[in-house]
Amino acid sequence: MAVEAKPLETAVPLPHAEEDPREHLMFDPRPREVMNRMVMEAMTTTSRRYWAWVIGLALVVLVCLLGAWGNMILTGMGLAGIRRPVFWGLFIVTFVFWIGISHAGTFVSAILRVFKAEFRRPFTRAAELMTTFALAAGALYPLIHLGRVWVFYWLIPYPNARWLWPNFRSPLVWDFLAITTYLLSSTIYLYLPLVPDLAMARDRTTGWRHALYRLLALGWRGTEAEWHRLRRAITIFAFAIIPVMFSVHTIVSWDFAVGVVAGWHSTIFGPYFIIGAILSGVAAVVSILFVLRSTMLHMDYFIRKEHFDALGKLLLVFSMAWAYFFFNDYLLTWYGGEEAARRILTLHATGPAAWVWYLMLICNVVIPWLTLWNRTIRRTPWAMFIITLLINVGMYAERYTIIPLTLGHQRMPFDWGVYTPRPTEISIVIGTFALFLLLYLLASRLIPLVPVWEVQEGQMAHTLRKVGKAEVPSVTELE
Amino acid sequence: MAEERPAKWGLVVDLDRCTGCNACIVACALENNVPFVGEDEVAYGRALYWIRTQRYWEGEYPEVTPTFQPVMCQQCGNAPCEPVCPVYASVHSEEEQINLAVYNRCVGTRYCANNCPYFARVFNWFDYELPEPMRSYLNPDVTVRRRGVMEKCTFCVQRIVRGRQKARAEGRELRDGEVQPACVQACPAEALVFGDLSDPESRVSQLARSQRRYHLLEALGTLPRVTYLKGVGNHGG
């Protein structure tokens, strides 16, 4: 019986393999010393433009944040636009915004680390820094919005002359505890993977930098035992910090959800806030990565189109999840049938400030859904920069809708009121944005912004192997 | 002397009698050192009223009828303002069974004000200085509040305490109607009645059992101590 034999067709490359695997950072290794030098150079190079930004931002922090806040402390909260019935305004909106941004670092770093997503490697530290600085900016607001900030320490549980503990039934005390825990643990989590890089910097610097890094590197020598302990510590922290992250924004949402305020009293608020926080946080990471890539030396080697691509996919998923929870919030309220809550939700979409509500939907849903499915757009950094900035505008509008716009139309129509922010509030908000950017700018020249050892570790695990004539990307399982 | 029975102070507002004259507001402000904030701030919605008259219009112009509803702190038995305060500045008093604001403990988070469904709480946005001769009007029994502090109706707790002390000194129980908050004292139409709800024979208890009774936002379960009376079909009030 004759066998019909076809000649083997030449191997057809898979569609996704059209590009050269060397476009991926993991398959484009450089010698370790070269890479170390690149990171050191990025860290130590400052341009005239950099210093102009630092000085400008420092002035903004001084005048807009400290000046306006100091003036408000001396004169009274009345300088802010809040009034009965809207007792919480821009301060709490921006507070929730910053706490939301702070979820990025943990999400990108811890969750992607736990799930071994390899694309995280070059920008975990950039994201962790965002967490710490966003918390620093956000944690100012519970102080700023206090009527009598000079007695803020009464909120802290410690044995005191007043013989009085704080009220542990108050969500504000939960807030205080959750944010302090998160700030401490995320700072440690930022510091742990930084140690080997600080030691690398210590060995390549002189002068004050050398002294600083010698202190911070804790005598790291890179022995096998040290690596072993570091890995274990990082793994423990990566797992432990995830529940802390989820708890923080859930507790922030309880500030609203445990109240009797119509439109706040909703059990969906916990997960709804978490999803919103991750959406805004990941979007902020993309924005920052774009700025780093286009301003810092050698960053285009570490941060590539593939990273924007991967984060863009994440953003699309989170935008859809956010839309689902948003819809749920409305569905449950409608189904619950409480007249006041229904009236508020209607007023959000039709009331005097309906444009905020539409801005939120356009920026959080329409724009990501129309753009992020497209691979070309996801791989265009400047487009991603604009989209992610818009997502954060949308998330800010979401918090604005939830807080002042909901408070303004409660159960007694006689007491309805509309709130307009005043210059003092706006100035303080701008001031904390400047504070965040200033801290980030300074840190970018003080610590290695790329976790070099993690990139090198990843590159060692990823190799191109020759199988016949084809080059096959292969990954070694670490640990 | 016999152990004093803890009172349960309550207020009845008879809307069928209320004319909307606002005398209660003036009396309250003078009794409790409630500052005058000035025209501009009032227009902006920052008037400090411990009691205010909600005015609604019923019908279409020109056949409109105004209705008045004086609203003060409802002294909820289950008060939403209390659990949310981180520093125990909003507390329930055992002796009077009312909500009290501890001014010098308040740090000004304003959470209680957001969580009050009746918007009974007001905030000191600035330090409000009284011009010189007016300072002599200040009531020495009531703390003058500084900026950044929340305040609200206390059922004139200073008068309750005074009355109880006087009765104790004379070795007798408080008589019904002996203690009156400033608003009740000032009401020319006797629309406001104050007294002890735990005494079933007191005037306020009898009125609170009236068939015309209702409570503000009763469905929220806040158990208000203020009862409103309103008959059907009677205009005004």
XYZ file of C-alpha atoms in Angstrom:
716
model
C 0.000 0.000 0.000
C 1.439 3.205 -1.100
C 2.001 5.743 1.516
C 1.449 9.248 0.445
C 3.993 11.279 2.194
C 3.941 15.022 2.204
C 7.132 16.847 2.661
C 7.303 18.662 5.998
C 6.269 22.203 5.693
C 8.710 24.691 6.960
C 7.931 25.559 10.514
C 5.429 28.399 10.567
C 6.165 30.819 13.334
C 3.270 31.357 15.728
C 1.472 34.674 15.277
C 2.664 36.046 18.599
C 6.236 35.161 17.732
C 6.295 37.629 14.861
C 8.385 39.951 16.933
C 11.909 39.224 17.921
C 11.945 37.776 21.448
C 14.863 40.090 22.093
C 12.365 42.913 22.284
C 11.538 41.556 25.719
C 13.740 42.776 28.520
C 14.100 39.267 29.847
C 15.591 38.007 26.550
C 17.804 41.022 26.019
C 20.432 40.549 28.710
C 23.390 42.816 29.214
C 26.446 42.089 31.314
C 25.812 42.670 34.979
C 28.358 45.411 35.383
C 27.005 47.289 32.368
C 23.533 47.161 33.832
C 24.727 48.258 37.262
C 26.492 51.206 35.648
C 23.343 52.120 33.739
C 21.269 52.233 36.911
C 23.953 54.193 38.737
C 24.144 56.671 35.903
C 20.390 57.131 35.817
C 20.481 57.772 39.528
C 23.326 60.241 39.611
C 22.607 62.262 36.487
C 20.661 65.434 37.083
C 19.886 68.008 34.478
C 19.105 71.680 34.811
C 15.477 70.839 34.052
C 15.431 68.385 36.954
C 16.550 71.026 39.439
C 14.075 73.521 38.010
C 11.293 71.023 38.704
C 12.589 70.274 42.202
C 12.761 73.947 43.127
C 9.414 74.705 41.518
C 7.671 71.826 43.276
C 9.299 72.681 46.590
C 7.950 76.224 46.259
C 4.488 74.903 45.458
C 4.601 72.628 48.529
C 5.752 75.528 50.663
C 3.155 78.018 49.504
C 0.147 75.956 48.400
C 0.320 73.215 51.006
C 2.077 74.542 54.097
C 1.116 78.177 53.562
C -2.550 77.593 52.841
C -2.863 74.929 55.524
C -1.135 77.094 58.123
C -3.430 79.961 57.268
C -6.435 77.663 57.588
C -5.276 76.402 60.990
C -4.914 79.967 62.241
C -8.184 81.249 60.764
C -10.563 78.304 60.838
C -11.997 75.549 58.678
C -14.358 78.137 57.223
C -11.745 78.986 54.596
C -12.722 75.725 52.942
C -15.941 75.711 50.955
C -17.675 73.069 53.040
C -20.885 74.065 54.758
C -23.978 72.429 56.141
C -25.035 69.832 54.970
C -21.817 68.994 53.106
C -19.378 68.647 55.977
C -16.826 66.648 54.005
C -15.483 68.038 50.761
C -12.347 68.063 48.681
C -10.117 67.023 51.591
C -11.798 63.667 52.069
C -12.144 63.210 48.300
C -8.409 63.652 47.840
C -7.711 61.497 50.883
C -9.596 58.588 49.347
C -7.897 59.313 46.027
C -4.383 59.047 47.487
C -5.182 55.950 49.496
C -6.483 54.468 46.251
C -3.278 55.337 44.400
C -1.298 53.703 47.181
C -2.761 50.333 46.240
C -0.702 50.256 43.082
C 2.621 49.388 44.631
C 1.352 46.477 46.595
C -0.798 45.227 43.790
C 1.878 45.424 41.118
C 4.656 44.307 43.351
C 3.194 41.802 45.805
C 0.399 40.209 43.813
C 2.378 39.977 40.590
C 5.316 38.628 42.586
C 3.203 35.979 44.246
C 1.777 34.961 40.885
C 5.252 35.080 39.318
C 4.306 37.500 36.559
C 7.702 38.102 35.012
C 6.904 41.459 33.444
C 6.764 43.058 36.884
C 10.523 42.854 37.438
C 11.817 46.237 36.217
C 9.115 48.407 37.785
C 8.229 46.872 41.143
C 10.239 49.507 42.953
C 8.743 52.397 40.993
C 5.317 51.118 42.068
C 6.322 50.536 45.703
C 7.706 54.067 45.923
C 4.347 55.308 44.690
C 2.623 53.426 47.481
C 4.784 54.977 50.157
C 4.601 58.527 48.843
C 0.893 58.366 48.034
C 0.298 57.232 51.608
C 2.478 60.076 52.852
C 0.426 62.569 50.840
C -2.891 60.913 51.732
C -2.168 60.544 55.428
C -1.927 64.329 55.678
C -5.629 64.733 54.951
C -7.070 63.248 58.122
C -4.981 65.937 59.817
C -5.790 68.727 57.371
C -9.518 68.199 57.650
C -9.598 68.269 61.459
C -11.244 71.319 62.942
C -8.679 71.371 65.720
C -5.568 69.771 64.300
C -3.480 70.864 67.277
C -5.091 68.098 69.334
C -4.842 65.423 66.631
C -3.030 63.092 69.055
C -6.318 62.520 70.862
C -7.105 60.076 68.070
C -4.108 57.926 68.943
C -4.630 55.109 71.422
C -2.118 55.614 74.216
C -2.432 55.820 78.001
C -2.942 59.500 78.625
C -3.704 62.090 81.255
C -7.319 62.295 80.069
C -7.899 58.683 81.084
C -9.683 58.135 77.822
C -9.070 55.751 74.975
C -10.288 56.600 71.494
C -13.678 55.222 70.570
C -12.924 51.913 68.901
C -16.429 51.840 67.458
C -15.574 54.798 65.239
C -14.447 54.002 61.687
C -12.036 56.926 61.921
C -10.047 55.025 64.540
C -10.071 51.939 62.309
C -8.805 54.192 59.536
C -5.986 55.464 61.656
C -4.898 51.938 62.593
C -5.243 50.572 59.051
C -3.295 53.381 57.424
C -0.484 53.277 59.954
C -0.192 49.508 59.511
C -0.146 49.851 55.746
C 2.384 52.679 55.770
C 4.748 50.738 58.030
C 4.440 47.427 56.201
C 4.692 48.942 52.752
C 7.792 50.893 53.761
C 9.431 47.696 55.012
C 8.308 45.949 51.859
C 9.920 48.714 49.819
C 13.100 48.509 51.835
C 13.690 44.738 51.815
C 14.323 44.245 48.073
C 16.233 47.520 48.083
C 19.050 46.203 50.283
C 21.080 44.381 47.579
C 20.730 47.384 45.269
C 21.856 49.737 48.016
C 24.900 47.525 48.517
C 25.525 47.689 44.764
C 25.337 51.473 44.941
C 27.575 51.538 48.017
C 30.314 49.714 46.132
C 30.200 52.182 43.259
C 30.052 55.542 44.999
C 32.233 57.781 47.079
C 31.599 60.654 49.441
C 28.276 61.289 51.153
C 26.473 58.840 48.946
C 28.867 56.088 49.964
C 28.315 56.875 53.638
C 24.547 56.914 53.174
C 24.391 53.641 51.264
C 26.813 51.959 53.653
C 24.431 52.802 56.451
C 21.315 51.728 54.580
C 22.733 48.547 53.054
C 23.102 47.031 56.527
C 26.439 45.443 55.635
C 25.059 43.361 52.781
C 27.760 41.209 51.188
C 25.706 38.923 48.992
C 26.496 35.598 50.617
C 24.297 32.613 49.973
C 22.866 32.788 53.512
C 21.965 36.456 53.086
C 20.173 35.807 49.804
C 18.327 32.922 51.354
C 17.066 35.031 54.259
C 16.196 37.955 52.005
C 14.129 35.750 49.702
C 12.265 34.257 52.620
C 11.571 37.665 54.113
C 10.328 39.026 50.800
C 8.085 36.034 50.255
C 6.585 36.331 53.731
C 6.002 40.039 53.264
C 4.558 39.667 49.784
C 1.922 37.279 51.115
C 1.312 39.181 54.335
C 0.899 42.598 52.757
C -1.873 41.528 50.364
C -4.553 41.187 53.060
C -3.331 44.446 54.590
C -3.842 46.156 51.244
C -7.351 44.761 50.893
C -8.202 45.780 54.432
C -7.082 49.387 54.028
C -9.452 50.435 51.328
C -12.258 48.309 52.747
C -11.882 50.246 55.977
C -11.785 53.544 54.106
C -15.034 52.495 52.442
C -16.518 51.755 55.884
C -16.094 55.424 56.760
C -19.025 55.789 54.438
C -20.760 52.412 54.469
C -21.365 52.202 58.234
C -23.081 55.597 58.297
C -26.814 56.107 57.929
C -26.260 58.561 55.082
C -28.485 57.599 52.155
C -26.312 56.535 49.227
C -23.395 55.538 51.492
C -25.097 52.813 53.452
C -24.264 49.996 51.076
C -22.625 46.637 51.613
C -21.044 46.696 48.166
C -18.776 49.607 49.117
C -15.886 47.456 50.364
C -15.110 45.558 47.139
C -16.247 48.525 45.023
C -13.630 50.752 46.655
C -10.923 48.086 46.332
C -11.504 47.678 42.613
C -11.551 51.445 42.144
C -8.340 51.770 44.117
C -6.548 49.159 42.052
C -7.828 50.695 38.820
C -6.560 54.148 39.761
C -3.355 52.771 41.260
C -2.341 50.707 38.250
C -3.235 53.636 35.996
C -0.962 55.874 38.054
C 1.867 53.343 37.726
C 1.580 53.550 33.949
C 1.623 57.359 34.049
C 4.716 57.378 36.252
C 6.475 54.758 34.113
C 5.940 56.923 31.067
C 7.480 59.924 32.816
C 10.423 57.876 34.081
C 10.993 56.337 30.677
C 11.027 59.652 28.892
C 13.073 61.627 31.415
C 15.602 59.304 33.042
C 18.729 57.947 31.425
C 18.688 54.331 30.178
C 15.112 53.831 31.335
C 14.013 52.912 27.822
C 16.136 49.790 28.184
C 14.348 48.685 31.347
C 10.831 49.881 30.647
C 9.566 48.750 27.292
C 6.473 48.600 25.221
C 5.760 45.099 26.515
C 5.262 46.560 30.008
C 2.762 49.145 28.830
C 1.065 46.359 26.925
C 0.788 44.082 29.945
C -0.379 46.848 32.288
C -2.861 47.979 29.650
C -4.476 44.542 29.661
C -4.697 44.633 33.457
C -6.305 48.063 33.268
C -8.925 46.885 30.820
C -9.869 44.014 33.134
C -10.075 46.317 36.144
C -12.078 48.887 34.256
C -14.614 46.166 33.455
C -14.648 44.959 37.048
C -15.153 48.533 38.257
C -18.072 48.977 35.876
C -19.603 45.772 37.231
C -19.428 46.964 40.840
C -20.667 50.407 39.883
C -23.675 48.836 38.198
C -24.209 46.623 41.246
C -24.223 49.608 43.553
C -27.084 51.068 41.563
C -28.911 47.792 41.132
C -28.911 46.991 44.843
C -29.982 50.482 45.818
C -32.789 50.429 43.297
C -33.838 46.998 44.495
C -33.658 48.075 48.135
C -36.242 50.697 47.304
C -35.266 53.333 49.865
C -36.705 56.530 48.459
C -33.900 58.846 49.643
C -31.119 56.691 48.197
C -32.973 56.324 44.925
C -33.466 60.070 44.720
C -29.748 60.650 45.295
C -28.689 58.242 42.590
C -31.111 59.921 40.209
C -29.748 63.328 41.150
C -26.189 62.169 40.452
C -27.118 61.637 36.850
C -29.534 64.547 36.416
C -28.717 67.068 39.155
C -26.730 70.295 39.009
C -23.384 68.481 39.043
C -24.295 65.682 36.658
C -21.264 66.494 34.518
C -19.057 65.004 37.253
C -20.985 61.752 37.024
C -20.708 61.637 33.227
C -17.025 62.556 33.395
C -16.535 59.580 35.702
C -18.263 57.173 33.336
C -16.501 58.493 30.244
C -13.040 58.336 31.814
C -13.451 55.055 33.686
C -15.469 53.051 31.220
C -15.837 54.549 27.764
C -12.227 55.561 27.156
C -10.541 52.383 28.462
C -13.038 50.125 26.684
C -12.638 51.947 23.400
C -8.851 52.032 23.446
C -7.265 49.362 25.588
C -8.428 46.380 23.564
C -6.139 47.595 20.808
C -2.615 46.224 20.898
C -1.152 49.143 18.962
C -2.565 51.665 21.417
C -1.449 49.607 24.399
C 2.071 49.617 22.971
C 2.158 53.382 22.407
C 3.537 54.870 25.635
C 2.278 58.430 25.186
C -1.224 57.193 24.381
C -1.165 55.048 27.499
C 0.007 58.087 29.470
C -3.023 60.108 28.384
C -5.458 57.232 28.921
C -4.167 56.510 32.405
C -4.257 60.169 33.399
C -7.877 60.259 32.252
C -8.671 57.126 34.273
C -7.413 58.909 37.361
C -9.477 61.974 36.517
C -12.452 59.617 36.340
C -11.612 58.019 39.665
C -11.326 61.464 41.258
C -14.763 62.283 39.861
C -16.080 59.022 41.336
C -14.947 59.996 44.841
C -16.355 63.481 44.316
C -19.713 61.984 43.375
C -19.716 59.683 46.376
C -18.768 62.279 48.980
C -19.986 65.883 48.533
C -22.624 65.198 45.914
C -24.231 62.503 48.053
C -24.104 64.537 51.259
C -25.775 67.496 49.599
C -29.131 65.812 49.014
C -30.148 63.850 52.051
C -33.536 62.987 53.493
C -34.710 66.498 54.405
C -35.156 68.622 51.285
C -35.146 71.838 53.335
C -31.477 71.223 54.112
C -30.285 70.411 50.639
C -27.181 72.239 49.559
C -24.553 72.349 46.870
C -20.871 72.528 47.620
C -18.246 74.407 45.650
C -14.557 74.081 46.530
C -12.826 77.289 47.550
C -9.256 78.417 46.712
C -7.815 77.253 50.048
C -8.987 73.694 49.474
C -7.885 73.627 45.851
C -4.510 75.030 46.814
C -3.971 72.366 49.487
C -4.957 69.638 47.025
C -2.470 70.981 44.463
C 0.079 71.165 47.260
C -0.184 67.467 48.058
C 0.145 66.576 44.384
C 3.322 68.648 44.329
C 4.492 66.952 47.527
C 4.041 63.537 45.956
C 5.946 64.527 42.809
C 8.697 66.223 44.809
C 9.250 63.183 47.022
C 9.311 60.993 43.929
C 11.773 63.233 42.114
C 14.118 63.304 45.087
C 13.870 59.558 45.648
C 14.558 58.839 41.984
C 18.034 60.334 42.429
C 18.666 58.847 45.867
C 17.847 55.173 45.461
C 18.214 52.852 42.472
C 14.798 53.041 40.834
C 15.217 49.768 38.997
C 15.601 46.610 41.088
C 18.741 45.521 39.226
C 19.144 42.222 40.990
C 15.587 41.236 40.196
C 16.062 42.048 36.528
C 19.312 40.109 36.453
C 17.701 37.193 38.219
C 14.931 37.179 35.644
C 17.346 37.401 32.746
C 19.302 34.446 34.076
C 16.153 32.382 34.151
C 15.081 33.357 30.633
C 17.170 32.043 27.763
C 16.802 31.567 24.042
C 17.635 27.971 23.182
C 18.353 26.742 19.712
C 16.195 23.860 18.684
C 17.376 23.023 15.205
C 17.270 26.291 13.370
C 14.547 27.875 15.485
C 15.251 29.875 18.595
C 12.871 28.944 21.378
C 12.371 31.163 24.411
C 12.640 29.108 27.563
C 12.149 29.903 31.222
C 13.746 28.145 34.144
C 11.576 27.755 37.211
C 13.209 29.680 40.002
C 13.135 28.412 43.591
C -33.407 61.352 100.838
C -34.866 58.831 98.430
C -32.886 57.738 95.401
C -33.723 59.959 92.457
C -35.465 58.301 89.578
C -33.519 58.908 86.323
C -35.598 61.135 84.112
C -36.190 60.637 80.412
C -36.507 64.125 79.059
C -38.608 64.661 75.996
C -40.119 67.401 73.884
C -43.387 67.678 72.029
C -43.764 70.014 69.065
C -47.373 70.757 68.221
C -47.251 71.790 64.578
C -50.935 72.703 64.616
C -50.013 75.496 67.034
C -46.701 76.606 65.515
C -46.917 79.940 63.730
C -43.345 79.953 62.470
C -42.447 83.082 64.465
C -38.846 81.938 65.121
C -38.884 83.127 68.739
C -37.496 79.741 69.762
C -34.411 80.308 67.592
C -33.653 83.666 69.192
C -34.191 82.395 72.709
C -32.002 79.384 72.053
C -29.165 81.489 70.678
C -29.175 83.793 73.698
C -29.455 81.035 76.281
C -26.721 78.873 74.801
C -24.216 81.512 73.678
C -24.770 80.515 70.068
C -22.696 83.016 68.104
C -23.963 85.310 65.387
C -21.993 84.565 62.257
C -22.904 87.529 60.105
C -25.025 88.011 57.044
C -22.588 86.629 54.476
C -21.932 83.423 56.342
C -25.641 82.871 56.926
C -26.257 83.328 53.224
C -23.545 80.756 52.555
C -25.330 78.247 54.783
C -23.191 78.462 57.881
C -25.688 79.879 60.328
C -25.302 78.290 63.736
C -28.807 77.316 64.751
C -29.437 74.721 67.391
C -33.080 74.886 66.449
C -34.297 75.961 63.046
C -37.670 76.258 61.403
C -37.962 74.231 58.281
C -40.388 75.985 55.989
C -42.029 74.172 53.143
C -44.494 75.533 50.629
C -47.476 73.453 49.693
C -49.453 74.015 46.510
C -48.817 76.095 43.408
C -48.559 79.867 43.358
C -50.736 81.818 44.135
C -52.540 79.187 46.235
C -49.549 78.402 48.428
C -49.598 77.476 52.066
C -46.481 77.626 54.180
C -45.903 74.856 56.665
C -43.431 75.123 59.501
C -41.544 72.434 61.287
C -39.112 73.467 64.005
C -36.250 70.969 64.032
C -33.704 70.630 66.795
C -31.527 67.729 67.924
C -33.958 64.848 68.333
C -31.969 63.448 71.274
C -32.117 59.991 69.701
C -32.206 57.001 71.992
C -30.095 55.233 69.381
C -28.075 58.135 68.052
C -26.086 57.771 64.798
C -23.739 60.576 65.862
C -22.421 58.723 68.901
C -20.620 55.624 67.587
C -18.802 57.488 64.806
C -17.013 60.016 67.005
C -13.427 58.861 67.502
C -12.863 60.866 70.706
C -16.155 60.401 72.616
C -17.162 64.011 72.121
C -20.701 62.890 71.315
C -21.997 60.862 74.257
C -25.197 59.742 75.918
C -25.797 61.012 79.430
C -27.059 58.502 81.964
C -28.863 60.965 84.167
C -30.795 62.938 81.564
C -30.977 60.270 78.831
C -29.992 62.767 76.181
C -27.068 63.214 73.778
C -24.461 65.627 74.954
C -21.652 67.278 73.055
C -18.395 67.497 74.985
C -16.947 70.605 73.389
C -13.458 70.431 74.782
C -13.033 66.838 73.648
C -14.101 67.536 70.062
C -11.339 67.521 67.454
C -13.630 68.488 64.587
C -13.797 65.468 62.276
C -17.417 66.502 61.490
C -18.320 62.823 61.045
C -21.202 63.153 63.523
C -22.702 65.973 61.461
C -22.625 63.909 58.279
C -24.171 60.969 60.042
C -26.998 62.942 61.651
C -30.080 62.381 59.488
C -31.697 65.528 60.961
C -28.740 67.862 60.296
C -29.088 69.049 63.864
C -25.380 69.625 64.318
C -23.551 72.816 63.466
C -19.858 73.558 63.235
C -17.798 76.521 64.396
C -16.123 77.409 61.113
C -14.307 80.391 62.629
C -13.841 82.037 66.006
C -16.850 84.298 66.296
C -16.026 87.341 68.407
C -18.864 89.227 69.999
C -18.613 93.038 70.040
C -17.944 94.498 73.477
C -21.319 95.288 75.030
C -22.745 92.024 73.687
C -20.207 90.009 75.629
C -22.105 90.854 78.781
C -25.030 88.838 77.468
C -23.040 85.590 77.521
C -24.600 82.944 79.719
C -22.028 81.905 82.342
C -23.601 78.433 82.582
C -22.711 77.500 79.013
C -19.255 76.976 77.540
C -18.275 79.385 74.780
C -17.079 77.266 71.893
C -14.005 78.045 69.853
C -13.318 77.356 66.193
C -13.189 73.788 64.926
C -15.758 72.402 67.337
C -19.128 70.774 66.733
C -22.157 71.845 68.734
C -25.866 71.161 68.965
C -29.038 71.398 71.036
C -28.663 69.941 74.535
C -32.267 70.436 75.729
C -30.659 73.260 77.767
C -28.954 70.714 79.989
C -27.698 73.511 82.234
C -31.294 74.318 83.172
C -32.074 70.671 83.833
C -29.083 70.390 86.147
C -29.983 73.645 87.924
C -33.559 72.517 88.415
C -32.550 69.153 89.775
C -30.065 70.714 92.172
C -32.657 73.143 93.431
C -35.210 70.382 93.968
C -32.621 68.251 95.746
C -31.691 71.132 98.029
C -35.314 71.589 98.938
C -35.702 67.859 99.473
C -38.431 67.264 96.906
C -38.869 65.842 93.432
C -38.888 67.990 90.328
C -42.339 69.241 89.480
C -43.683 68.801 85.972
C -42.989 71.907 83.940
C -40.494 73.265 86.446
C -37.595 72.866 84.012
C -38.062 74.430 80.611
C -35.535 74.906 77.824
C -35.272 78.410 76.411
C -37.225 77.573 73.259
C -40.182 76.203 75.235
C -40.161 79.221 77.521
C -40.175 81.600 74.580
C -42.850 79.928 72.457
C -45.858 82.296 72.480
C -48.230 79.716 71.003
C -47.267 76.994 73.462
C -46.429 74.769 70.566
C -43.446 73.330 72.453
C -43.928 71.261 75.596
C -41.037 69.846 77.595
C -40.962 67.349 80.403
C -40.199 63.913 81.742
C -41.390 61.121 79.465
C -40.842 58.476 82.139
C -43.659 59.991 84.191
C -46.868 58.855 82.458
C -48.870 61.679 84.081
C -46.653 64.542 82.888
C -48.056 66.888 80.291
C -45.427 65.930 77.744
C -46.194 62.214 78.156
C -49.882 62.780 77.685
C -49.287 64.832 74.552
C -46.781 62.332 73.198
C -49.497 59.682 73.329
C -51.771 61.817 71.171
C -53.158 60.289 68.008
C -51.599 63.125 66.027
C -48.068 62.045 66.942
C -45.209 61.180 64.608
C -41.433 61.111 64.785
C -39.030 62.508 62.240
C -37.590 59.812 59.950
C -38.920 57.168 62.294
C -38.016 54.338 59.900
C -34.300 54.851 60.564
C -34.725 53.461 64.063
C -33.046 56.349 65.843
C -35.707 56.440 68.607
C -36.059 60.236 68.798
C -37.146 61.880 72.072
C -38.909 64.653 70.167
C -42.514 63.983 69.168
C -44.310 66.018 66.540
C -48.067 66.504 66.542
C -49.909 67.249 63.355
C -53.573 66.827 62.590
C -54.765 66.203 59.064
C -56.257 68.949 56.953
C -55.402 71.798 59.256
C -53.443 74.453 57.411
C -50.370 76.115 58.790
C -48.115 74.787 61.442
